[in-house]
C-alpha cells in the first residue's frame, strides 16, 4: 500500500498498519497549592478576585479581548479617551506649571530640581547639576557597565 506522496515525488511510502493501545492514568485532584498557581478570593461586594504569587490582585472581565483580566490598583479613573478603544485617564498628584511651552500642549511639571540660571540648552531647556541624581551617580553608572 502506498501513500498519496508517491505521485508527487515518485517515492512510495508504506502506510503503517500497527495499532497502538492507549493507556489511561488515574488522575487525582489535590487541594495543595502549587507554585505559579492562582488563589481565588472573594471580595465582599466586588465579585471574584484572583491573587497571584506576587500578591497582584486581578479581576476577570468579559469586556477585553480573550477575556484578559484587569489588575486591581489604587488608581482613580477621572475620564476616558476614545482613541483606538476606550482608554482611561488616571488621576495624578503631579503639579503642572504650564501646557503652553511644549509642542502639542504637553504639560510641564513643577519640580524642586535646582537648575543653572546661566546656561541653557537650545530651546531654552534648563541644565540641572549632576550631583543631584536619584539614584546616586555611582549606582547609575553601574547600569551602563
PDB file of C-alpha atoms in Angstrom:
ATOM      1  CA  UNK A   1       0.000   0.000   0.000  1.00  0.00           C
ATOM      2  CA  UNK A   2       1.394   3.443  -0.871  1.00  0.00           C
ATOM      3  CA  UNK A   3       0.551   6.949   0.179  1.00  0.00           C
ATOM      4  CA  UNK A   4      -0.514   9.956  -1.836  1.00  0.00           C
ATOM      5  CA  UNK A   5       3.073  11.237  -1.869  1.00  0.00           C
ATOM      6  CA  UNK A   6       4.051   8.618  -4.435  1.00  0.00           C
ATOM      7  CA  UNK A   7       2.574  10.657  -7.267  1.00  0.00           C
ATOM      8  CA  UNK A   8       4.181  13.869  -6.052  1.00  0.00           C
ATOM      9  CA  UNK A   9       7.757  12.765  -5.517  1.00  0.00           C
ATOM     10  CA  UNK A  10       7.912   9.335  -7.092  1.00  0.00           C
ATOM     11  CA  UNK A  11       8.713   7.588  -3.827  1.00  0.00           C
ATOM     12  CA  UNK A  12       6.414   5.056  -2.335  1.00  0.00           C
ATOM     13  CA  UNK A  13       5.825   5.223   1.386  1.00  0.00           C
ATOM     14  CA  UNK A  14       4.407   2.273   3.220  1.00  0.00           C
ATOM     15  CA  UNK A  15       1.437   3.025   5.429  1.00  0.00           C
ATOM     16  CA  UNK A  16       1.687   1.981   8.993  1.00  0.00           C
ATOM     17  CA  UNK A  17      -0.922  -0.587   9.926  1.00  0.00           C
ATOM     18  CA  UNK A  18       0.135  -1.154  13.518  1.00  0.00           C
ATOM     19  CA  UNK A  19      -2.293  -0.347  16.256  1.00  0.00           C
ATOM     20  CA  UNK A  20      -1.318   1.315  19.476  1.00  0.00           C
ATOM     21  CA  UNK A  21      -3.004   0.594  22.724  1.00  0.00           C
ATOM     22  CA  UNK A  22      -3.780   3.694  24.751  1.00  0.00           C
ATOM     23  CA  UNK A  23      -3.113   3.701  28.436  1.00  0.00           C
ATOM     24  CA  UNK A  24      -5.163   5.573  30.925  1.00  0.00           C
ATOM     25  CA  UNK A  25      -3.909   7.097  34.109  1.00  0.00           C
ATOM     26  CA  UNK A  26      -5.987   7.751  37.152  1.00  0.00           C
ATOM     27  CA  UNK A  27      -5.885  11.445  37.897  1.00  0.00           C
ATOM     28  CA  UNK A  28      -6.197  12.796  41.359  1.00  0.00           C
ATOM     29  CA  UNK A  29      -7.152  16.247  42.368  1.00  0.00           C
ATOM     30  CA  UNK A  30      -5.107  17.841  45.063  1.00  0.00           C
ATOM     31  CA  UNK A  31      -6.092  20.776  47.181  1.00  0.00           C
ATOM     32  CA  UNK A  32      -2.433  21.655  47.623  1.00  0.00           C
ATOM     33  CA  UNK A  33      -1.373  24.943  46.057  1.00  0.00           C
ATOM     34  CA  UNK A  34       1.431  24.546  43.553  1.00  0.00           C
ATOM     35  CA  UNK A  35       3.969  27.198  42.658  1.00  0.00           C
ATOM     36  CA  UNK A  36       2.661  29.553  39.982  1.00  0.00           C
ATOM     37  CA  UNK A  37      -0.974  28.879  40.707  1.00  0.00           C
ATOM     38  CA  UNK A  38      -3.830  31.280  41.266  1.00  0.00           C
ATOM     39  CA  UNK A  39      -5.675  31.675  44.524  1.00  0.00           C
ATOM     40  CA  UNK A  40      -9.327  32.599  44.213  1.00  0.00           C
ATOM     41  CA  UNK A  41     -10.512  35.104  46.804  1.00  0.00           C
ATOM     42  CA  UNK A  42     -13.942  36.542  47.365  1.00  0.00           C
ATOM     43  CA  UNK A  43     -14.150  40.311  47.810  1.00  0.00           C
ATOM     44  CA  UNK A  44     -17.314  41.464  49.544  1.00  0.00           C
ATOM     45  CA  UNK A  45     -19.452  43.364  47.050  1.00  0.00           C
ATOM     46  CA  UNK A  46     -16.809  43.348  44.283  1.00  0.00           C
ATOM     47  CA  UNK A  47     -17.164  39.857  42.816  1.00  0.00           C
ATOM     48  CA  UNK A  48     -14.381  37.321  42.479  1.00  0.00           C
ATOM     49  CA  UNK A  49     -10.704  38.274  42.656  1.00  0.00           C
ATOM     50  CA  UNK A  50      -7.612  36.169  41.928  1.00  0.00           C
ATOM     51  CA  UNK A  51      -4.387  36.648  43.891  1.00  0.00           C
ATOM     52  CA  UNK A  52      -1.127  35.794  42.076  1.00  0.00           C
ATOM     53  CA  UNK A  53       2.090  34.595  43.734  1.00  0.00           C
ATOM     54  CA  UNK A  54       3.454  38.152  43.835  1.00  0.00           C
ATOM     55  CA  UNK A  55       0.241  39.317  45.612  1.00  0.00           C
ATOM     56  CA  UNK A  56      -1.087  41.020  42.474  1.00  0.00           C
ATOM     57  CA  UNK A  57      -4.874  41.032  42.614  1.00  0.00           C
ATOM     58  CA  UNK A  58      -6.727  40.576  39.310  1.00  0.00           C
ATOM     59  CA  UNK A  59     -10.410  40.507  38.432  1.00  0.00           C
ATOM     60  CA  UNK A  60     -11.864  38.602  35.462  1.00  0.00           C
ATOM     61  CA  UNK A  61     -13.580  40.567  32.708  1.00  0.00           C
ATOM     62  CA  UNK A  62     -15.684  39.914  29.633  1.00  0.00           C
ATOM     63  CA  UNK A  63     -15.042  43.305  28.027  1.00  0.00           C
ATOM     64  CA  UNK A  64     -11.403  42.761  26.941  1.00  0.00           C
ATOM     65  CA  UNK A  65     -10.223  40.531  24.068  1.00  0.00           C
ATOM     66  CA  UNK A  66      -9.613  36.900  25.079  1.00  0.00           C
ATOM     67  CA  UNK A  67     -11.185  37.709  28.475  1.00  0.00           C
ATOM     68  CA  UNK A  68      -7.937  39.234  29.761  1.00  0.00           C
ATOM     69  CA  UNK A  69      -8.078  40.063  33.473  1.00  0.00           C
ATOM     70  CA  UNK A  70      -7.748  43.541  34.932  1.00  0.00           C
ATOM     71  CA  UNK A  71      -5.267  44.146  37.761  1.00  0.00           C
ATOM     72  CA  UNK A  72      -6.738  45.868  40.780  1.00  0.00           C
ATOM     73  CA  UNK A  73      -4.941  49.034  41.893  1.00  0.00           C
ATOM     74  CA  UNK A  74      -5.344  52.277  43.786  1.00  0.00           C
ATOM     75  CA  UNK A  75      -5.604  54.407  40.632  1.00  0.00           C
ATOM     76  CA  UNK A  76      -8.582  56.698  40.250  1.00  0.00           C
ATOM     77  CA  UNK A  77     -10.085  56.978  36.762  1.00  0.00           C
ATOM     78  CA  UNK A  78     -11.282  60.520  36.040  1.00  0.00           C
ATOM     79  CA  UNK A  79     -12.312  60.124  32.398  1.00  0.00           C
ATOM     80  CA  UNK A  80     -11.614  58.267  29.182  1.00  0.00           C
ATOM     81  CA  UNK A  81     -10.353  58.879  25.662  1.00  0.00           C
ATOM     82  CA  UNK A  82     -11.876  57.180  22.659  1.00  0.00           C
ATOM     83  CA  UNK A  83      -8.673  56.746  20.642  1.00  0.00           C
ATOM     84  CA  UNK A  84      -8.121  53.173  19.398  1.00  0.00           C
ATOM     85  CA  UNK A  85     -10.578  51.939  22.004  1.00  0.00           C
ATOM     86  CA  UNK A  86     -11.664  53.334  25.334  1.00  0.00           C
ATOM     87  CA  UNK A  87      -8.546  54.396  27.226  1.00  0.00           C
ATOM     88  CA  UNK A  88      -8.805  55.510  30.844  1.00  0.00           C
ATOM     89  CA  UNK A  89      -7.433  58.813  32.139  1.00  0.00           C
ATOM     90  CA  UNK A  90      -5.943  58.347  35.597  1.00  0.00           C
ATOM     91  CA  UNK A  91      -5.907  60.968  38.340  1.00  0.00           C
ATOM     92  CA  UNK A  92      -2.446  62.037  39.481  1.00  0.00           C
ATOM     93  CA  UNK A  93      -0.893  64.373  42.014  1.00  0.00           C
ATOM     94  CA  UNK A  94       1.636  65.914  39.605  1.00  0.00           C
ATOM     95  CA  UNK A  95       1.530  69.690  39.829  1.00  0.00           C
ATOM     96  CA  UNK A  96       1.505  71.224  36.327  1.00  0.00           C
ATOM     97  CA  UNK A  97       3.284  74.540  35.717  1.00  0.00           C
ATOM     98  CA  UNK A  98       2.002  75.191  32.182  1.00  0.00           C
ATOM     99  CA  UNK A  99       0.941  73.464  28.977  1.00  0.00           C
ATOM    100  CA  UNK A 100       1.832  76.287  26.577  1.00  0.00           C
ATOM    101  CA  UNK A 101       5.609  75.797  26.276  1.00  0.00           C
ATOM    102  CA  UNK A 102       5.963  72.420  24.556  1.00  0.00           C
ATOM    103  CA  UNK A 103       4.589  71.242  21.190  1.00  0.00           C
ATOM    104  CA  UNK A 104       1.233  69.506  21.469  1.00  0.00           C
ATOM    105  CA  UNK A 105       0.498  71.355  24.717  1.00  0.00           C
ATOM    106  CA  UNK A 106       2.369  68.753  26.738  1.00  0.00           C
ATOM    107  CA  UNK A 107       2.415  69.578  30.450  1.00  0.00           C
ATOM    108  CA  UNK A 108       5.481  70.976  32.208  1.00  0.00           C
ATOM    109  CA  UNK A 109       5.591  69.660  35.772  1.00  0.00           C
ATOM    110  CA  UNK A 110       6.652  71.691  38.779  1.00  0.00           C
ATOM    111  CA  UNK A 111       9.914  70.389  40.229  1.00  0.00           C
ATOM    112  CA  UNK A 112      12.267  71.194  43.085  1.00  0.00           C
ATOM    113  CA  UNK A 113      15.305  70.277  40.981  1.00  0.00           C
ATOM    114  CA  UNK A 114      17.834  73.142  41.101  1.00  0.00           C
ATOM    115  CA  UNK A 115      18.713  74.440  37.640  1.00  0.00           C
ATOM    116  CA  UNK A 116      21.505  76.657  36.393  1.00  0.00           C
ATOM    117  CA  UNK A 117      20.399  80.240  35.831  1.00  0.00           C
ATOM    118  CA  UNK A 118      23.317  80.951  33.489  1.00  0.00           C
ATOM    119  CA  UNK A 119      23.378  78.156  30.937  1.00  0.00           C
ATOM    120  CA  UNK A 120      20.537  76.909  28.791  1.00  0.00           C
ATOM    121  CA  UNK A 121      20.410  74.375  26.004  1.00  0.00           C
ATOM    122  CA  UNK A 122      18.770  75.125  22.633  1.00  0.00           C
ATOM    123  CA  UNK A 123      15.083  75.846  23.043  1.00  0.00           C
ATOM    124  CA  UNK A 124      15.757  77.376  26.488  1.00  0.00           C
ATOM    125  CA  UNK A 125      15.943  73.942  28.095  1.00  0.00           C
ATOM    126  CA  UNK A 126      17.442  74.180  31.586  1.00  0.00           C
ATOM    127  CA  UNK A 127      20.625  72.482  32.749  1.00  0.00           C
ATOM    128  CA  UNK A 128      20.498  70.689  36.107  1.00  0.00           C
ATOM    129  CA  UNK A 129      23.595  69.743  38.129  1.00  0.00           C
ATOM    130  CA  UNK A 130      24.812  66.142  38.044  1.00  0.00           C
ATOM    131  CA  UNK A 131      25.294  65.868  41.805  1.00  0.00           C
ATOM    132  CA  UNK A 132      21.531  65.792  42.434  1.00  0.00           C
ATOM    133  CA  UNK A 133      20.722  62.416  40.924  1.00  0.00           C
ATOM    134  CA  UNK A 134      18.449  59.682  42.182  1.00  0.00           C
ATOM    135  CA  UNK A 135      19.963  57.024  42.355  1.00  0.00           C
ATOM    136  CA  UNK A 136      23.471  58.228  43.284  1.00  0.00           C
ATOM    137  CA  UNK A 137      25.860  58.604  40.306  1.00  0.00           C
ATOM    138  CA  UNK A 138      27.971  55.597  41.337  1.00  0.00           C
ATOM    139  CA  UNK A 139      24.957  53.283  41.155  1.00  0.00           C
ATOM    140  CA  UNK A 140      23.648  54.932  37.994  1.00  0.00           C
ATOM    141  CA  UNK A 141      26.969  54.421  36.191  1.00  0.00           C
ATOM    142  CA  UNK A 142      26.915  50.770  37.246  1.00  0.00           C
ATOM    143  CA  UNK A 143      23.920  50.225  34.960  1.00  0.00           C
ATOM    144  CA  UNK A 144      25.985  51.304  31.960  1.00  0.00           C
ATOM    145  CA  UNK A 145      28.831  48.827  32.584  1.00  0.00           C
TER     146      UNK A 145
END
